[in-house]
PDB file of C-alpha atoms and ligand atoms in Angstrom:
ATOM      1  CA  MET N   1       4.580  84.045  -0.160  1.00  0.00           C
ATOM      2  CA  ALA N   2       3.838  83.348   3.492  1.00  0.00           C
ATOM      3  CA  ASP N   3       0.332  81.914   3.894  1.00  0.00           C
ATOM      4  CA  ASN N   4      -1.871  83.947   6.193  1.00  0.00           C
ATOM      5  CA  ALA N   5      -3.559  82.222   9.118  1.00  0.00           C
ATOM      6  CA  SER N   6      -6.898  81.603   7.329  1.00  0.00           C
ATOM      7  CA  ALA N   7      -5.407  80.359   4.043  1.00  0.00           C
ATOM      8  CA  PRO N   8      -5.313  76.574   3.513  1.00  0.00           C
ATOM      9  CA  THR N   9      -1.882  74.955   3.761  1.00  0.00           C
ATOM     10  CA  ARG N  10      -0.279  74.569   0.361  1.00  0.00           C
ATOM     11  CA  ARG N  11       0.979  71.092  -0.557  1.00  0.00           C
ATOM     12  CA  ILE N  12       3.776  70.622  -3.055  1.00  0.00           C
ATOM     13  CA  VAL N  13       5.634  67.619  -4.406  1.00  0.00           C
ATOM     14  CA  ILE N  14       9.197  68.423  -5.491  1.00  0.00           C
ATOM     15  CA  ILE N  15      10.899  65.868  -7.699  1.00  0.00           C
ATOM     16  CA  GLY N  16      14.676  66.255  -7.338  1.00  0.00           C
ATOM     17  CA  CYS N  17      14.692  67.486  -3.748  1.00  0.00           C
ATOM     18  CA  SER N  18      17.899  66.211  -2.143  1.00  0.00           C
ATOM     19  CA  ASP N  19      20.215  68.886  -3.520  1.00  0.00           C
ATOM     20  CA  GLY N  20      20.585  72.116  -5.482  1.00  0.00           C
ATOM     21  CA  ILE N  21      17.628  74.243  -6.533  1.00  0.00           C
ATOM     22  CA  GLY N  22      14.986  71.680  -5.479  1.00  0.00           C
ATOM     23  CA  LEU N  23      16.428  71.405  -1.957  1.00  0.00           C
ATOM     24  CA  GLY N  24      16.730  75.195  -1.620  1.00  0.00           C
ATOM     25  CA  THR N  25      13.143  75.684  -2.796  1.00  0.00           C
ATOM     26  CA  ALA N  26      11.869  73.039  -0.364  1.00  0.00           C
ATOM     27  CA  ARG N  27      13.623  74.825   2.540  1.00  0.00           C
ATOM     28  CA  LYS N  28      12.121  78.185   1.573  1.00  0.00           C
ATOM     29  CA  LEU N  29       8.584  76.814   1.125  1.00  0.00           C
ATOM     30  CA  LEU N  30       8.772  74.992   4.483  1.00  0.00           C
ATOM     31  CA  ASP N  31       9.778  78.320   6.081  1.00  0.00           C
ATOM     32  CA  ASP N  32       6.717  79.841   4.382  1.00  0.00           C
ATOM     33  CA  GLY N  33       4.386  77.232   5.903  1.00  0.00           C
ATOM     34  CA  TRP N  34       3.972  74.801   2.994  1.00  0.00           C
ATOM     35  CA  GLN N  35       3.796  71.017   3.356  1.00  0.00           C
ATOM     36  CA  VAL N  36       6.431  69.448   1.141  1.00  0.00           C
ATOM     37  CA  VAL N  37       6.928  65.933  -0.194  1.00  0.00           C
ATOM     38  CA  GLY N  38      10.331  65.442  -1.818  1.00  0.00           C
ATOM     39  CA  ILE N  39      11.366  62.690  -4.216  1.00  0.00           C
ATOM     40  CA  SER N  40      14.918  61.757  -5.219  1.00  0.00           C
ATOM     41  CA  ARG N  41      17.328  58.826  -5.151  1.00  0.00           C
ATOM     42  CA  SER N  42      19.005  59.973  -1.947  1.00  0.00           C
ATOM     43  CA  ARG N  43      17.367  61.189   1.225  1.00  0.00           C
ATOM     44  CA  GLY N  44      19.112  64.564   1.367  1.00  0.00           C
ATOM     45  CA  PRO N  45      19.698  66.670   4.478  1.00  0.00           C
ATOM     46  CA  LEU N  46      16.184  68.055   5.001  1.00  0.00           C
ATOM     47  CA  GLU N  47      14.534  67.408   8.387  1.00  0.00           C
ATOM     48  CA  HIS N  48      11.265  69.236   9.133  1.00  0.00           C
ATOM     49  CA  ALA N  49       7.897  68.325  10.655  1.00  0.00           C
ATOM     50  CA  ALA N  50       6.111  69.390   7.455  1.00  0.00           C
ATOM     51  CA  TYR N  51       8.539  67.497   5.175  1.00  0.00           C
ATOM     52  CA  HIS N  52       8.292  63.924   3.980  1.00  0.00           C
ATOM     53  CA  HIS N  53      10.850  62.294   1.679  1.00  0.00           C
ATOM     54  CA  GLU N  54      10.371  59.374  -0.703  1.00  0.00           C
ATOM     55  CA  VAL N  55      13.503  57.676  -2.033  1.00  0.00           C
ATOM     56  CA  LEU N  56      12.761  56.950  -5.683  1.00  0.00           C
ATOM     57  CA  ASP N  57      14.684  56.901  -8.969  1.00  0.00           C
ATOM     58  CA  VAL N  58      12.575  58.566 -11.667  1.00  0.00           C
ATOM     59  CA  GLY N  59      14.786  56.935 -14.289  1.00  0.00           C
ATOM     60  CA  LEU N  60      13.690  53.387 -13.433  1.00  0.00           C
ATOM     61  CA  PRO N  61      10.752  51.495 -14.979  1.00  0.00           C
ATOM     62  CA  GLY N  62       7.678  51.677 -12.763  1.00  0.00           C
ATOM     63  CA  TYR N  63       8.300  55.298 -11.734  1.00  0.00           C
ATOM     64  CA  ARG N  64       4.759  56.404 -12.611  1.00  0.00           C
ATOM     65  CA  ALA N  65       3.118  53.575 -10.648  1.00  0.00           C
ATOM     66  CA  LYS N  66       5.237  54.411  -7.577  1.00  0.00           C
ATOM     67  CA  LEU N  67       4.412  58.106  -7.969  1.00  0.00           C
ATOM     68  CA  ALA N  68       0.700  57.194  -8.070  1.00  0.00           C
ATOM     69  CA  GLU N  69       1.145  55.369  -4.729  1.00  0.00           C
ATOM     70  CA  ILE N  70       2.862  58.433  -3.234  1.00  0.00           C
ATOM     71  CA  VAL N  71       0.054  60.698  -4.464  1.00  0.00           C
ATOM     72  CA  ALA N  72      -2.576  58.334  -2.995  1.00  0.00           C
ATOM     73  CA  LYS N  73      -0.748  58.259   0.355  1.00  0.00           C
ATOM     74  CA  ARG N  74       0.581  61.825   0.647  1.00  0.00           C
ATOM     75  CA  GLY N  75      -1.455  63.886  -1.833  1.00  0.00           C
ATOM     76  CA  PRO N  76      -3.341  65.476  -3.339  1.00  0.00           C
ATOM     77  CA  PHE N  77      -0.876  68.185  -4.291  1.00  0.00           C
ATOM     78  CA  ASP N  78      -1.909  71.619  -5.517  1.00  0.00           C
ATOM     79  CA  THR N  79       1.602  72.271  -6.812  1.00  0.00           C
ATOM     80  CA  CYS N  80       4.351  70.180  -8.417  1.00  0.00           C
ATOM     81  CA  LEU N  81       7.916  71.297  -9.117  1.00  0.00           C
ATOM     82  CA  TYR N  82       9.927  69.002 -11.388  1.00  0.00           C
ATOM     83  CA  CYS N  83      13.640  69.650 -10.678  1.00  0.00           C
ATOM     84  CA  ALA N  84      15.278  66.275 -11.345  1.00  0.00           C
ATOM     85  CA  GLY N  85      17.922  66.642 -14.006  1.00  0.00           C
ATOM     86  CA  ILE N  86      21.193  65.103 -15.136  1.00  0.00           C
ATOM     87  CA  GLY N  87      23.704  65.642 -17.933  1.00  0.00           C
ATOM     88  CA  ALA N  88      26.079  63.361 -19.838  1.00  0.00           C
ATOM     89  CA  SER N  89      29.168  64.028 -21.924  1.00  0.00           C
ATOM     90  CA  CYS N  90      29.089  62.829 -25.505  1.00  0.00           C
ATOM     91  CA  ASP N  91      30.608  59.344 -25.910  1.00  0.00           C
ATOM     92  CA  LEU N  92      30.095  58.069 -29.441  1.00  0.00           C
ATOM     93  CA  GLY N  93      31.162  54.579 -28.304  1.00  0.00           C
ATOM     94  CA  ASP N  94      28.371  54.391 -25.714  1.00  0.00           C
ATOM     95  CA  LEU N  95      25.194  56.430 -26.040  1.00  0.00           C
ATOM     96  CA  GLY N  96      23.590  54.635 -23.076  1.00  0.00           C
ATOM     97  CA  PRO N  97      23.981  57.622 -20.721  1.00  0.00           C
ATOM     98  CA  ASP N  98      22.085  59.754 -23.260  1.00  0.00           C
ATOM     99  CA  LEU N  99      19.076  57.430 -22.918  1.00  0.00           C
ATOM    100  CA  GLN N 100      19.154  58.014 -19.164  1.00  0.00           C
ATOM    101  CA  VAL N 101      19.347  61.796 -19.642  1.00  0.00           C
ATOM    102  CA  PHE N 102      16.193  61.714 -21.794  1.00  0.00           C
ATOM    103  CA  GLN N 103      14.461  59.437 -19.274  1.00  0.00           C
ATOM    104  CA  VAL N 104      15.220  61.645 -16.238  1.00  0.00           C
ATOM    105  CA  ASN N 105      15.031  65.118 -17.818  1.00  0.00           C
ATOM    106  CA  LEU N 106      12.117  64.523 -20.164  1.00  0.00           C
ATOM    107  CA  MET N 107      10.161  61.256 -20.009  1.00  0.00           C
ATOM    108  CA  ALA N 108       9.838  61.185 -16.215  1.00  0.00           C
ATOM    109  CA  ALA N 109       8.679  64.821 -16.284  1.00  0.00           C
ATOM    110  CA  VAL N 110       5.985  63.831 -18.782  1.00  0.00           C
ATOM    111  CA  GLU N 111       5.067  60.807 -16.618  1.00  0.00           C
ATOM    112  CA  THR N 112       4.790  63.133 -13.617  1.00  0.00           C
ATOM    113  CA  ALA N 113       2.467  65.447 -15.537  1.00  0.00           C
ATOM    114  CA  ALA N 114       0.426  62.471 -16.740  1.00  0.00           C
ATOM    115  CA  GLU N 115      -0.085  61.460 -13.113  1.00  0.00           C
ATOM    116  CA  LEU N 116      -0.792  64.880 -11.581  1.00  0.00           C
ATOM    117  CA  LEU N 117      -2.237  67.189 -14.224  1.00  0.00           C
ATOM    118  CA  PRO N 118      -5.608  65.461 -14.918  1.00  0.00           C
ATOM    119  CA  ARG N 119      -6.688  65.917 -11.294  1.00  0.00           C
ATOM    120  CA  MET N 120      -5.634  69.595 -11.371  1.00  0.00           C
ATOM    121  CA  VAL N 121      -7.697  70.060 -14.546  1.00  0.00           C
ATOM    122  CA  ARG N 122     -10.717  68.285 -12.997  1.00  0.00           C
ATOM    123  CA  GLU N 123     -10.489  70.553  -9.949  1.00  0.00           C
ATOM    124  CA  ARG N 124      -9.732  73.581 -12.135  1.00  0.00           C
ATOM    125  CA  ARG N 125      -6.780  74.614  -9.962  1.00  0.00           C
ATOM    126  CA  GLY N 126      -3.140  73.760  -9.540  1.00  0.00           C
ATOM    127  CA  HIS N 127       0.361  74.644 -10.707  1.00  0.00           C
ATOM    128  CA  PHE N 128       2.873  72.389 -12.460  1.00  0.00           C
ATOM    129  CA  ALA N 129       6.342  73.918 -12.853  1.00  0.00           C
ATOM    130  CA  VAL N 130       9.433  72.445 -14.503  1.00  0.00           C
ATOM    131  CA  LEU N 131      13.078  73.485 -14.467  1.00  0.00           C
ATOM    132  CA  SER N 132      14.325  73.601 -18.032  1.00  0.00           C
ATOM    133  CA  SER N 133      17.340  75.592 -19.232  1.00  0.00           C
ATOM    134  CA  GLN N 134      18.370  78.332 -21.626  1.00  0.00           C
ATOM    135  CA  ALA N 135      20.356  75.501 -23.264  1.00  0.00           C
ATOM    136  CA  ASP N 136      17.020  74.426 -24.784  1.00  0.00           C
ATOM    137  CA  GLU N 137      17.877  76.735 -27.713  1.00  0.00           C
ATOM    138  CA  LEU N 138      21.280  75.190 -28.371  1.00  0.00           C
ATOM    139  CA  VAL N 139      22.822  72.298 -30.246  1.00  0.00           C
ATOM    140  CA  VAL N 140      25.745  71.152 -28.058  1.00  0.00           C
ATOM    141  CA  PRO N 141      28.071  68.455 -29.488  1.00  0.00           C
ATOM    142  CA  GLU N 142      29.834  68.020 -26.107  1.00  0.00           C
ATOM    143  CA  HIS N 143      26.527  67.236 -24.294  1.00  0.00           C
ATOM    144  CA  PRO N 144      23.982  66.468 -27.029  1.00  0.00           C
ATOM    145  CA  SER N 145      21.307  64.882 -24.851  1.00  0.00           C
ATOM    146  CA  TYR N 146      21.110  67.599 -22.171  1.00  0.00           C
ATOM    147  CA  ALA N 147      20.220  70.471 -24.505  1.00  0.00           C
ATOM    148  CA  ALA N 148      17.979  68.238 -26.648  1.00  0.00           C
ATOM    149  CA  SER N 149      16.057  66.940 -23.623  1.00  0.00           C
ATOM    150  CA  LYS N 150      15.555  70.505 -22.387  1.00  0.00           C
ATOM    151  CA  ALA N 151      14.421  71.640 -25.879  1.00  0.00           C
ATOM    152  CA  ALA N 152      11.708  68.971 -25.860  1.00  0.00           C
ATOM    153  CA  MET N 153      10.827  69.732 -22.247  1.00  0.00           C
ATOM    154  CA  SER N 154      10.392  73.460 -22.934  1.00  0.00           C
ATOM    155  CA  ALA N 155       8.337  72.909 -26.103  1.00  0.00           C
ATOM    156  CA  TYR N 156       6.112  70.290 -24.462  1.00  0.00           C
ATOM    157  CA  PHE N 157       5.407  72.083 -21.196  1.00  0.00           C
ATOM    158  CA  GLU N 158       4.849  75.490 -22.821  1.00  0.00           C
ATOM    159  CA  ALA N 159       2.311  73.808 -25.125  1.00  0.00           C
ATOM    160  CA  LEU N 160       0.678  72.136 -22.081  1.00  0.00           C
ATOM    161  CA  ALA N 161       0.590  75.549 -20.400  1.00  0.00           C
ATOM    162  CA  LEU N 162      -1.437  77.022 -23.251  1.00  0.00           C
ATOM    163  CA  ALA N 163      -3.717  73.978 -23.307  1.00  0.00           C
ATOM    164  CA  ALA N 164      -4.281  73.997 -19.522  1.00  0.00           C
ATOM    165  CA  ARG N 165      -4.786  77.744 -19.085  1.00  0.00           C
ATOM    166  CA  PRO N 166      -8.536  77.735 -19.960  1.00  0.00           C
ATOM    167  CA  ALA N 167      -9.006  75.036 -17.272  1.00  0.00           C
ATOM    168  CA  GLY N 168      -7.498  77.333 -14.640  1.00  0.00           C
ATOM    169  CA  VAL N 169      -4.309  75.254 -14.268  1.00  0.00           C
ATOM    170  CA  ARG N 170      -0.932  76.986 -14.434  1.00  0.00           C
ATOM    171  CA  VAL N 171       2.070  75.363 -16.093  1.00  0.00           C
ATOM    172  CA  THR N 172       5.405  77.202 -15.881  1.00  0.00           C
ATOM    173  CA  ASN N 173       8.658  76.541 -17.695  1.00  0.00           C
ATOM    174  CA  ILE N 174      11.617  78.035 -15.784  1.00  0.00           C
ATOM    175  CA  ARG N 175      14.725  78.408 -17.937  1.00  0.00           C
ATOM    176  CA  PHE N 176      17.904  79.112 -15.956  1.00  0.00           C
ATOM    177  CA  GLY N 177      21.403  79.889 -17.148  1.00  0.00           C
ATOM    178  CA  PHE N 178      24.259  78.771 -14.885  1.00  0.00           C
ATOM    179  CA  VAL N 179      23.345  78.221 -11.226  1.00  0.00           C
ATOM    180  CA  ASP N 180      26.069  77.305  -8.738  1.00  0.00           C
ATOM    181  CA  THR N 181      25.111  73.685  -7.945  1.00  0.00           C
ATOM    182  CA  LYS N 182      26.888  70.396  -8.596  1.00  0.00           C
ATOM    183  CA  MET N 183      25.026  70.227 -11.933  1.00  0.00           C
ATOM    184  CA  ALA N 184      26.889  73.265 -13.358  1.00  0.00           C
ATOM    185  CA  LYS N 185      30.301  71.716 -14.005  1.00  0.00           C
ATOM    186  CA  ALA N 186      31.290  73.630 -17.160  1.00  0.00           C
ATOM    187  CA  PRO N 187      34.754  75.236 -16.971  1.00  0.00           C
ATOM    188  CA  VAL N 188      33.281  78.554 -18.143  1.00  0.00           C
ATOM    189  CA  ARG N 189      29.995  79.637 -16.516  1.00  0.00           C
ATOM    190  CA  PRO N 190      29.054  83.144 -17.656  1.00  0.00           C
ATOM    191  CA  PHE N 191      26.656  85.100 -15.435  1.00  0.00           C
ATOM    192  CA  LEU N 192      26.768  82.321 -12.809  1.00  0.00           C
ATOM    193  CA  ARG N 193      24.120  82.852 -10.117  1.00  0.00           C
ATOM    194  CA  SER N 194      23.792  81.417  -6.607  1.00  0.00           C
ATOM    195  CA  THR N 195      21.306  78.739  -5.560  1.00  0.00           C
ATOM    196  CA  ASP N 196      19.589  81.279  -3.263  1.00  0.00           C
ATOM    197  CA  TRP N 197      19.073  83.567  -6.269  1.00  0.00           C
ATOM    198  CA  ALA N 198      17.531  80.670  -8.248  1.00  0.00           C
ATOM    199  CA  VAL N 199      15.256  79.727  -5.330  1.00  0.00           C
ATOM    200  CA  LYS N 200      13.873  83.292  -5.222  1.00  0.00           C
ATOM    201  CA  ILE N 201      13.048  83.069  -8.950  1.00  0.00           C
ATOM    202  CA  VAL N 202      11.331  79.678  -8.489  1.00  0.00           C
ATOM    203  CA  VAL N 203       9.286  80.830  -5.482  1.00  0.00           C
ATOM    204  CA  ARG N 204       8.202  83.966  -7.369  1.00  0.00           C
ATOM    205  CA  ALA N 205       7.260  81.827 -10.387  1.00  0.00           C
ATOM    206  CA  LEU N 206       5.150  79.546  -8.155  1.00  0.00           C
ATOM    207  CA  ALA N 207       3.225  82.616  -6.990  1.00  0.00           C
ATOM    208  CA  GLY N 208       2.677  83.920 -10.516  1.00  0.00           C
ATOM    209  CA  LYS N 209       1.039  83.007 -13.790  1.00  0.00           C
ATOM    210  CA  ALA N 210       3.912  83.250 -16.268  1.00  0.00           C
ATOM    211  CA  ILE N 211       4.262  80.385 -18.726  1.00  0.00           C
ATOM    212  CA  ARG N 212       7.944  81.072 -19.436  1.00  0.00           C
ATOM    213  CA  VAL N 213      10.499  82.449 -16.966  1.00  0.00           C
ATOM    214  CA  THR N 214      14.005  83.023 -18.403  1.00  0.00           C
ATOM    215  CA  ARG N 215      16.823  84.104 -16.040  1.00  0.00           C
ATOM    216  CA  PRO N 216      19.335  85.643 -16.018  1.00  0.00           C
ATOM    217  CA  ARG N 217      18.197  87.833 -18.877  1.00  0.00           C
ATOM    218  CA  ARG N 218      21.777  88.986 -19.466  1.00  0.00           C
ATOM    219  CA  LEU N 219      22.633  85.488 -20.763  1.00  0.00           C
ATOM    220  CA  VAL N 220      20.017  85.647 -23.535  1.00  0.00           C
ATOM    221  CA  PRO N 221      22.151  87.510 -26.149  1.00  0.00           C
ATOM    222  CA  LEU N 222      25.054  85.098 -25.563  1.00  0.00           C
ATOM    223  CA  VAL N 223      22.750  82.107 -26.126  1.00  0.00           C
ATOM    224  CA  LYS N 224      21.510  83.703 -29.359  1.00  0.00           C
ATOM    225  CA  LEU N 225      25.103  84.221 -30.505  1.00  0.00           C
ATOM    226  CA  LEU N 226      26.022  80.594 -29.706  1.00  0.00           C
ATOM    227  CA  ARG N 227      22.933  79.407 -31.557  1.00  0.00           C
ATOM    228  CA  TRP N 228      23.883  81.454 -34.588  1.00  0.00           C
ATOM    229  CA  LEU N 229      27.490  80.139 -34.530  1.00  0.00           C
ATOM    230  CA  THR N 230      26.284  76.519 -34.298  1.00  0.00           C
ATOM    231  CA  ALA N 231      23.809  77.051 -37.137  1.00  0.00           C
ATOM    232  CA  TRP N 232      26.743  78.341 -39.196  1.00  0.00           C
ATOM    233  CA  ARG N 233      28.814  75.220 -38.319  1.00  0.00           C
ATOM    234  CA  ILE N 234      25.916  72.940 -39.264  1.00  0.00           C
ATOM    235  CA  ARG N 235      25.431  74.710 -42.579  1.00  0.00           C
ATOM    236  CA  TRP N 236      29.096  74.854 -43.624  1.00  0.00           C
TER     237      TRP N 236
HETATM  238  N1  NAP J 301      22.561  74.322 -12.103  1.00  0.00           N
HETATM  239  C1  NAP J 301      22.413  74.881 -13.292  1.00  0.00           C
HETATM  240  O1  NAP J 301      23.309  75.595 -13.801  1.00  0.00           O
HETATM  241  C2  NAP J 301      21.133  74.696 -14.059  1.00  0.00           C
HETATM  242  C3  NAP J 301      20.894  75.540 -15.152  1.00  0.00           C
HETATM  243  C4  NAP J 301      19.727  75.389 -15.873  1.00  0.00           C
HETATM  244  C5  NAP J 301      18.811  74.418 -15.525  1.00  0.00           C
HETATM  245  N2  NAP J 301      19.071  73.596 -14.451  1.00  0.00           N
HETATM  246  C6  NAP J 301      18.097  72.543 -14.163  1.00  0.00           C
HETATM  247  O2  NAP J 301      17.631  72.670 -12.839  1.00  0.00           O
HETATM  248  C7  NAP J 301      17.291  71.372 -12.333  1.00  0.00           C
HETATM  249  C8  NAP J 301      17.937  71.208 -10.953  1.00  0.00           C
HETATM  250  O3  NAP J 301      19.329  71.281 -11.137  1.00  0.00           O
HETATM  251  P1  NAP J 301      20.346  71.538  -9.946  1.00  0.00           P
HETATM  252  O4  NAP J 301      21.352  72.485 -10.463  1.00  0.00           O
HETATM  253  O5  NAP J 301      19.623  71.844  -8.699  1.00  0.00           O
HETATM  254  O6  NAP J 301      21.020  70.092  -9.913  1.00  0.00           O
HETATM  255  P2  NAP J 301      21.517  69.176  -8.709  1.00  0.00           P
HETATM  256  O7  NAP J 301      22.056  69.989  -7.603  1.00  0.00           O
HETATM  257  O8  NAP J 301      22.382  68.159  -9.370  1.00  0.00           O
HETATM  258  O9  NAP J 301      20.156  68.481  -8.204  1.00  0.00           O
HETATM  259  C9  NAP J 301      19.480  67.580  -9.028  1.00  0.00           C
HETATM  260  C10 NAP J 301      18.410  66.899  -8.218  1.00  0.00           C
HETATM  261  O10 NAP J 301      17.788  65.920  -9.076  1.00  0.00           O
HETATM  262  C11 NAP J 301      17.771  64.676  -8.394  1.00  0.00           C
HETATM  263  N3  NAP J 301      17.847  63.570  -9.348  1.00  0.00           N
HETATM  264  C12 NAP J 301      18.777  63.365 -10.310  1.00  0.00           C
HETATM  265  N4  NAP J 301      18.541  62.205 -10.947  1.00  0.00           N
HETATM  266  C13 NAP J 301      17.442  61.663 -10.357  1.00  0.00           C
HETATM  267  C14 NAP J 301      16.721  60.469 -10.550  1.00  0.00           C
HETATM  268  N5  NAP J 301      17.086  59.569 -11.494  1.00  0.00           N
HETATM  269  N6  NAP J 301      15.645  60.214  -9.770  1.00  0.00           N
HETATM  270  C15 NAP J 301      15.275  61.102  -8.811  1.00  0.00           C
HETATM  271  N7  NAP J 301      15.914  62.254  -8.590  1.00  0.00           N
HETATM  272  C16 NAP J 301      16.988  62.534  -9.349  1.00  0.00           C
HETATM  273  C17 NAP J 301      19.004  64.730  -7.484  1.00  0.00           C
HETATM  274  O11 NAP J 301      18.857  63.866  -6.369  1.00  0.00           O
HETATM  275  P3  NAP J 301      19.532  62.415  -6.242  1.00  0.00           P
HETATM  276  O12 NAP J 301      20.873  62.481  -6.869  1.00  0.00           O
HETATM  277  O13 NAP J 301      19.526  62.187  -4.769  1.00  0.00           O
HETATM  278  O14 NAP J 301      18.595  61.506  -6.962  1.00  0.00           O
HETATM  279  C18 NAP J 301      18.960  66.176  -7.011  1.00  0.00           C
HETATM  280  O15 NAP J 301      18.092  66.297  -5.911  1.00  0.00           O
HETATM  281  C19 NAP J 301      17.784  70.359 -13.359  1.00  0.00           C
HETATM  282  O16 NAP J 301      16.704  69.916 -14.149  1.00  0.00           O
HETATM  283  C20 NAP J 301      18.731  71.162 -14.227  1.00  0.00           C
HETATM  284  O17 NAP J 301      18.789  70.676 -15.552  1.00  0.00           O
HETATM  285  C21 NAP J 301      20.194  73.721 -13.706  1.00  0.00           C
END
């Protein structure tokens, strides 16, 4: 994906850029000559002449207004990658953390699209990519909000992708299995992949036109089996 000398510099905003897949993707794109603006609650380790970081919590009220200020100051962006994500264990005595999961994983992603997509559509170019999960197909009693937020995220952004395609704007939903970051804390992590592996998939997706990217493919039958088992539990 290296830009050639005559190509304009690509500008991306990565939300969730201090760690994990977002951080790895930022490093790779900077190596490839992109200008990157990162947003997350902590500054992260990235230092680069073409990198600027904004400390911002997407889960707090006023996120969209602050994002608009960042876009006015540092944009416009031809590409956005929404990586911010959290999970919460089920606690029937306190569902507050679930609200935060929906805010960070879903509502702030929609707010980000609301801020960035109209300009892309007006200019008839741009790419908005989100990191969802293969868990979007599951009902998970141990972490109900994570899978549910990803289900809504996948359905919403794949619908936006179809709606935006005639306007020349690409929207991509990237659905990973287990990637070895601090997010993947489950005791059993079948077909676990490295962050570098995930970054390669993201960078390839940013260069392509696919609406849905599901990796690793080997996890797909296991997800289908889990979905079938849960459907059986719900029914009986
Ligand atoms: N790892 C996996 O197995 C896996 C599998 C499927 C999908 N995914 C998805 O991939 C995305 C990235 O996950 P990851 O594994 O790279 O996780 P990670 O290492 O935990 O990184 C998450 C990033 O999101 C940022 N973030 C979290 N809450 C935020 C908030 N309120 N405001 C701003 N930034 C926030 C974090 O930065 P700060 O803490 O500094 O704010 C961090 O930079 C997530 O959406 C996740 O659901 C991951």
